[in-house]
Tab-separated table of C-alpha atoms in Angstrom:
chain	number	residue	atom	x	y	z
S	25	LEU	CA	17.858	-2.332	6.674
S	26	ALA	CA	19.877	-5.823	6.478
S	27	ALA	CA	18.146	-6.401	9.930
S	28	ALA	CA	14.634	-5.697	8.151
S	29	LEU	CA	15.194	-7.960	4.887
S	30	ILE	CA	16.741	-10.707	7.017
S	31	THR	CA	14.540	-11.104	10.200
S	32	GLY	CA	11.882	-8.427	9.322
S	33	GLU	CA	12.755	-6.312	12.051
S	34	ARG	CA	11.754	-2.676	10.500
S	35	GLY	CA	12.337	-0.508	14.079
S	36	GLY	CA	15.814	0.740	13.061
S	37	ILE	CA	14.771	2.208	9.848
S	38	SER	CA	14.570	5.926	9.719
S	39	GLN	CA	11.226	7.751	8.595
S	40	GLU	CA	13.474	9.861	6.226
S	41	THR	CA	14.966	6.341	4.793
S	42	THR	CA	11.034	4.826	4.834
S	43	ASP	CA	9.606	8.185	3.140
S	44	ALA	CA	12.304	7.801	0.707
S	45	TYR	CA	11.430	4.199	-0.537
S	46	ARG	CA	7.922	4.903	-0.405
S	47	ASP	CA	7.883	7.917	-2.704
S	48	SER	CA	10.208	6.171	-5.309
S	49	GLY	CA	7.911	3.083	-5.497
S	50	LEU	CA	10.395	0.835	-3.586
S	51	VAL	CA	8.880	0.409	-0.442
S	52	HIS	CA	7.930	-3.070	-1.256
S	53	ILE	CA	11.844	-3.925	-0.629
S	54	LEU	CA	11.430	-3.300	3.006
S	55	SER	CA	9.163	-5.849	3.755
S	56	ILE	CA	9.848	-9.339	3.422
S	57	SER	CA	7.083	-10.713	0.606
S	58	GLY	CA	7.247	-12.302	-2.541
S	59	GLN	CA	10.281	-11.181	-3.820
S	60	HIS	CA	12.275	-11.660	-0.960
S	61	MET	CA	10.953	-15.304	-0.284
S	62	ALA	CA	11.085	-16.236	-3.911
S	63	ILE	CA	15.088	-15.384	-3.831
S	64	MET	CA	15.719	-17.193	-0.508
S	65	ALA	CA	13.584	-20.046	-1.232
S	66	GLY	CA	14.667	-20.102	-5.070
S	67	ALA	CA	18.415	-20.101	-4.163
S	68	VAL	CA	17.913	-23.124	-1.944
S	69	PHE	CA	16.029	-24.889	-4.456
S	70	ALA	CA	18.881	-24.005	-7.144
S	71	LEU	CA	21.514	-24.816	-4.941
S	72	LEU	CA	20.104	-28.303	-3.893
S	73	ARG	CA	19.285	-29.160	-7.330
S	74	PHE	CA	22.863	-28.262	-8.659
S	75	ALA	CA	24.667	-30.174	-5.712
S	76	LEU	CA	22.424	-33.244	-6.506
S	77	ALA	CA	23.207	-32.977	-10.250
S	78	THR	CA	26.704	-33.342	-9.656
S	79	ILE	CA	26.097	-36.642	-8.290
S	80	PRO	CA	25.529	-39.055	-11.362
S	81	ALA	CA	24.130	-41.986	-9.586
S	82	LEU	CA	21.201	-39.794	-8.044
S	83	ALA	CA	20.936	-37.428	-11.288
S	84	LEU	CA	20.521	-40.233	-13.781
S	85	THR	CA	18.063	-42.331	-11.932
S	86	GLN	CA	16.415	-40.106	-9.360
S	87	PRO	CA	13.846	-37.265	-9.565
S	88	ILE	CA	16.201	-34.519	-8.498
S	89	LYS	CA	14.094	-31.903	-9.214
S	90	LYS	CA	11.266	-33.029	-6.884
S	91	TRP	CA	13.944	-33.160	-4.299
S	92	ALA	CA	15.144	-29.763	-4.345
S	93	ALA	CA	11.461	-28.643	-4.658
S	94	ALA	CA	10.610	-30.425	-1.291
S	95	GLY	CA	13.961	-28.334	0.101
S	96	GLY	CA	12.928	-25.272	-1.323
S	97	ALA	CA	9.440	-25.652	0.163
S	98	ILE	CA	11.328	-26.324	3.579
S	99	GLY	CA	13.509	-23.236	3.085
S	100	ALA	CA	10.691	-20.770	2.732
S	101	ILE	CA	8.689	-22.276	5.868
S	102	LEU	CA	12.280	-21.635	7.664
S	103	TYR	CA	12.752	-18.277	6.391
S	104	PHE	CA	9.148	-17.473	7.377
S	105	ALA	CA	9.811	-18.782	10.738
S	106	ILE	CA	12.734	-16.410	11.323
S	107	SER	CA	11.357	-13.455	9.600
S	108	GLY	CA	8.567	-12.151	12.091
S	109	GLY	CA	5.730	-13.899	10.576
S	110	SER	CA	3.995	-10.767	9.026
S	111	ALA	CA	1.055	-11.212	6.959
S	112	ALA	CA	2.727	-10.407	3.899
S	113	THR	CA	5.516	-13.116	4.529
S	114	LEU	CA	3.109	-15.800	5.643
S	115	ARG	CA	1.184	-14.894	2.299
S	116	SER	CA	4.605	-15.313	0.418
S	117	ALA	CA	5.555	-18.416	2.284
S	118	ILE	CA	2.274	-20.263	1.325
S	119	MET	CA	2.433	-19.103	-2.538
S	120	MET	CA	6.063	-20.558	-2.420
S	121	VAL	CA	5.268	-23.941	-0.919
S	122	VAL	CA	2.338	-24.184	-3.364
S	123	MET	CA	4.652	-23.788	-6.121
S	124	PHE	CA	7.216	-26.302	-5.071
S	125	LEU	CA	4.279	-28.837	-4.298
S	126	ALA	CA	3.372	-28.240	-7.899
S	127	ILE	CA	6.851	-28.936	-9.034
S	128	MET	CA	6.708	-32.147	-6.997
S	129	LEU	CA	3.456	-33.146	-8.445
S	130	GLY	CA	4.884	-32.446	-12.228
S	131	ARG	CA	2.488	-29.479	-12.618
S	132	PRO	CA	3.293	-25.826	-13.750
S	133	ALA	CA	4.640	-24.036	-10.889
S	134	ILE	CA	3.708	-20.439	-11.898
S	135	ALA	CA	-0.081	-20.825	-12.728
S	136	MET	CA	-3.424	-18.778	-11.883
S	137	ARG	CA	-4.872	-21.944	-10.132
S	138	ASN	CA	-1.800	-21.876	-7.787
S	139	VAL	CA	-2.568	-18.130	-7.117
S	140	ALA	CA	-6.233	-18.776	-6.283
S	141	LEU	CA	-5.075	-21.823	-3.902
S	142	ALA	CA	-2.600	-19.702	-1.975
S	143	ALA	CA	-5.539	-17.042	-1.515
S	144	LEU	CA	-7.815	-19.633	-0.871
S	145	LEU	CA	-5.558	-21.112	1.844
S	146	ILE	CA	-4.986	-17.622	3.416
S	147	LEU	CA	-8.724	-16.721	3.614
S	148	ILE	CA	-9.771	-20.009	5.270
S	149	VAL	CA	-7.354	-19.464	7.978
S	150	TYR	CA	-7.566	-15.566	7.896
S	151	PRO	CA	-10.828	-14.612	6.568
S	152	GLU	CA	-10.376	-10.833	7.511
S	153	SER	CA	-7.514	-10.842	5.161
S	154	LEU	CA	-9.607	-10.173	2.658
S	155	LEU	CA	-10.380	-6.677	3.908
S	156	ASP	CA	-6.430	-6.211	4.323
S	157	VAL	CA	-4.664	-3.599	1.971
S	158	GLY	CA	-1.763	-6.005	1.953
S	159	PHE	CA	-3.540	-8.876	0.761
S	160	GLN	CA	-5.317	-6.823	-1.482
S	161	MET	CA	-2.028	-5.641	-3.169
S	162	SER	CA	-0.126	-8.368	-3.227
S	163	PHE	CA	-2.769	-10.792	-4.962
S	164	ALA	CA	-3.810	-8.093	-7.221
S	165	ALA	CA	0.012	-7.938	-8.484
S	166	VAL	CA	0.573	-11.530	-8.300
S	167	ALA	CA	-2.244	-12.372	-10.477
S	168	ALA	CA	-1.618	-9.643	-12.965
S	169	LEU	CA	2.038	-10.894	-13.293
S	170	VAL	CA	0.968	-14.426	-13.759
S	171	ALA	CA	-1.566	-13.438	-15.981
S	172	ALA	CA	0.692	-11.507	-18.260
S	173	TYR	CA	3.630	-14.172	-17.825
S	174	GLU	CA	1.407	-17.084	-18.869
S	175	ALA	CA	0.738	-15.136	-21.975
S	176	ILE	CA	4.064	-14.377	-22.988
S	177	ARG	CA	5.209	-17.675	-22.237
S	178	GLY	CA	2.410	-18.993	-24.731
S	179	HIS	CA	3.814	-16.759	-26.989
S	180	PHE	CA	7.601	-17.816	-26.775
S	181	GLU	CA	6.366	-21.647	-26.765
S	182	ARG	CA	4.388	-21.005	-29.790
S	183	SER	CA	7.383	-19.230	-31.824
S	184	GLY	CA	9.948	-21.797	-30.976
S	185	MET	CA	12.682	-19.131	-30.318
S	186	THR	CA	15.824	-20.071	-28.162
S	187	PRO	CA	17.359	-16.599	-26.776
S	188	GLY	CA	20.827	-16.601	-26.973
S	189	PRO	CA	23.240	-15.012	-23.806
S	190	ALA	CA	22.792	-11.349	-25.019
S	191	MET	CA	18.943	-11.835	-25.505
S	192	ARG	CA	18.989	-13.485	-22.008
S	193	ALA	CA	20.525	-10.126	-20.411
S	194	GLY	CA	17.988	-8.235	-22.161
S	195	LEU	CA	14.839	-10.276	-21.510
S	196	PHE	CA	16.219	-9.983	-17.838
S	197	LEU	CA	16.402	-6.074	-17.623
S	198	GLY	CA	12.994	-5.981	-19.739
S	199	GLY	CA	11.138	-8.531	-17.469
S	200	ILE	CA	12.025	-6.020	-14.389
S	201	LEU	CA	10.584	-3.377	-16.181
S	202	PHE	CA	7.831	-5.049	-17.722
S	203	SER	CA	7.028	-6.379	-14.258
S	204	THR	CA	7.086	-3.346	-12.713
S	205	LEU	CA	4.717	-1.602	-14.914
S	206	ILE	CA	2.087	-4.998	-14.776
S	207	ALA	CA	2.614	-4.934	-10.904
S	208	GLY	CA	2.205	-1.001	-10.873
S	209	PHE	CA	-1.080	-0.851	-13.121
S	210	ALA	CA	-2.408	-3.965	-11.227
S	211	VAL	CA	-2.156	-1.927	-7.673
S	212	THR	CA	-2.675	1.629	-8.801
S	213	PRO	CA	-6.328	1.660	-7.989
S	214	LEU	CA	-5.755	0.229	-4.652
S	215	SER	CA	-2.860	2.623	-3.694
S	216	VAL	CA	-5.069	5.539	-4.848
S	217	TYR	CA	-7.749	4.469	-2.655
S	218	HIS	CA	-6.118	3.528	0.478
S	219	PHE	CA	-3.170	5.959	0.623
S	220	HIS	CA	-4.336	8.772	-1.814
S	221	ALA	CA	-0.927	8.718	-3.571
S	222	MET	CA	0.714	7.905	-7.128
S	223	GLN	CA	4.425	7.385	-7.458
S	224	HIS	CA	5.689	8.475	-10.898
S	225	TYR	CA	9.171	7.157	-11.335
S	226	ALA	CA	8.545	3.721	-9.758
S	227	PRO	CA	9.766	1.817	-12.968
S	228	LEU	CA	13.441	4.002	-13.273
S	229	ALA	CA	13.759	3.339	-9.515
S	230	ASN	CA	12.915	-0.740	-9.689
S	231	LEU	CA	15.135	-0.849	-12.975
S	232	ILE	CA	17.959	-0.188	-10.839
S	233	ALA	CA	17.291	-1.274	-7.223
S	234	VAL	CA	15.571	-4.493	-8.136
S	235	PRO	CA	18.248	-6.280	-9.791
S	236	VAL	CA	20.754	-5.142	-7.131
S	237	CYS	CA	18.497	-6.794	-4.829
S	238	ASN	CA	18.098	-9.889	-6.543
S	239	LEU	CA	21.423	-10.377	-7.251
S	240	LEU	CA	23.526	-8.922	-4.717
S	241	VAL	CA	21.734	-8.035	-1.401
S	242	MET	CA	19.584	-11.212	-0.949
S	243	PRO	CA	22.140	-13.718	-1.876
S	244	ALA	CA	24.421	-11.966	0.634
S	245	ALA	CA	21.568	-12.150	2.892
S	246	LEU	CA	21.421	-15.975	2.676
S	247	ALA	CA	25.060	-16.314	2.766
S	248	THR	CA	24.822	-14.378	6.331
S	249	LEU	CA	22.195	-16.898	7.634
S	250	VAL	CA	24.557	-19.800	6.660
S	251	ALA	CA	27.724	-17.974	8.075
S	252	LEU	CA	26.127	-16.703	11.243
S	253	PRO	CA	26.497	-19.754	13.419
S	254	PHE	CA	30.223	-19.866	12.555
S	255	GLY	CA	30.971	-16.295	13.295
S	256	LEU	CA	31.735	-15.652	9.739
S	257	GLU	CA	29.041	-13.113	8.762
S	258	ALA	CA	31.328	-10.088	8.450
S	259	ALA	CA	32.249	-10.534	4.727
S	260	PRO	CA	28.236	-11.327	3.358
S	261	LEU	CA	27.109	-8.333	5.611
S	262	TRP	CA	29.754	-6.292	4.065
S	263	LEU	CA	28.286	-7.039	0.250
S	264	MET	CA	25.018	-6.602	1.603
S	265	GLY	CA	25.777	-3.156	2.886
S	266	ILE	CA	27.135	-1.969	-0.684
S	267	GLY	CA	23.743	-3.465	-2.337
S	268	ILE	CA	21.858	-1.499	0.418
S	269	ASP	CA	23.725	1.975	-0.140
S	270	VAL	CA	23.041	1.108	-3.987
S	271	MET	CA	19.177	0.851	-3.310
S	272	GLY	CA	19.303	3.680	-0.637
S	273	TRP	CA	20.723	6.171	-3.110
S	274	MET	CA	18.520	5.157	-6.008
S	275	ALA	CA	15.499	5.510	-3.483
S	276	ARG	CA	16.505	9.335	-2.246
S	277	PHE	CA	17.497	10.188	-5.994
S	278	VAL	CA	13.874	9.389	-7.687
S	279	ALA	CA	12.158	10.577	-4.575
S	280	ALA	CA	13.885	13.819	-5.125
S	281	LEU	CA	12.764	14.063	-8.650
S	282	PRO	CA	10.187	16.698	-9.391
S	283	GLY	CA	6.631	15.469	-9.395
S	284	ALA	CA	7.361	12.276	-7.963
S	285	VAL	CA	4.567	11.991	-6.215
S	286	THR	CA	1.021	13.143	-6.812
S	287	ASN	CA	-1.594	13.290	-4.131
S	288	VAL	CA	-5.035	11.975	-5.015
S	289	ALA	CA	-8.387	12.908	-3.618
S	290	GLN	CA	-10.525	10.111	-2.043
S	291	VAL	CA	-11.677	8.269	-5.154
S	292	PRO	CA	-15.712	7.109	-4.870
S	293	ASP	CA	-16.432	3.568	-3.488
S	294	LEU	CA	-18.265	2.740	-6.477
S	295	ALA	CA	-15.288	3.574	-8.749
S	296	PHE	CA	-13.039	1.538	-6.831
S	297	ALA	CA	-15.436	-1.249	-6.658
S	298	SER	CA	-15.976	-1.129	-10.627
S	299	ALA	CA	-12.042	-1.155	-10.854
S	300	LEU	CA	-11.907	-4.217	-8.828
S	301	MET	CA	-14.408	-5.821	-10.667
S	302	GLY	CA	-12.464	-5.308	-13.856
S	303	GLY	CA	-9.564	-6.692	-12.654
S	304	LEU	CA	-11.055	-9.783	-11.624
């Protein structure tokens, strides 16, 4: 699993583990996609910005946020280069670079126009992606999430509310649950049409596994990449292993719950097309 999350090589993952992650709604963690790319490139952006902010001569006179965004874009490209170059990883890398370019140009990073621009760039280079289930599901989820969070952000800006530490923690956990539900609603028609199955306890599994992945597994993966050339990767890989064990336990627990997965008959093409039009 560590090799899969760092390099995209999934050959060492057993079928039993893959089935548990799929049936629990956690299979998105196994492929290097938007979540992993955001954590890796976002960590590079945050670390660079923090380092530059400690130098007053630069922090007070130079656009260090834009410099850090440039570093984040380079980090996204380098992570794509070592991660196997799958279609999902390419989509994620393009979206991250577009987001960082928006920051460098002084525009909102998370905006529907950026999603549209990333989709357009991919379709220009790989027009056959339009019929790829991975392209359909990833952009359905991202578009739904961006639309939802744009609405929420507008509500918070109008209210003028400043959340405290306790509220921030609640918003973090609530955001994971909310994101899982929104993305789940967006991709369910696609999942049912292509795979004839529904995972009913995905929000429960993601509520535990996603914080572990975001706060422990992927930061440890980034530390592993930094430490690897110096032969110091044992400690971050050990930490990564602890997080992977927790995610694996959660995947198996949720997958074993009664009624975790429901098999669905073939959906009529007209109903599927209607669902897509409604989403658009």
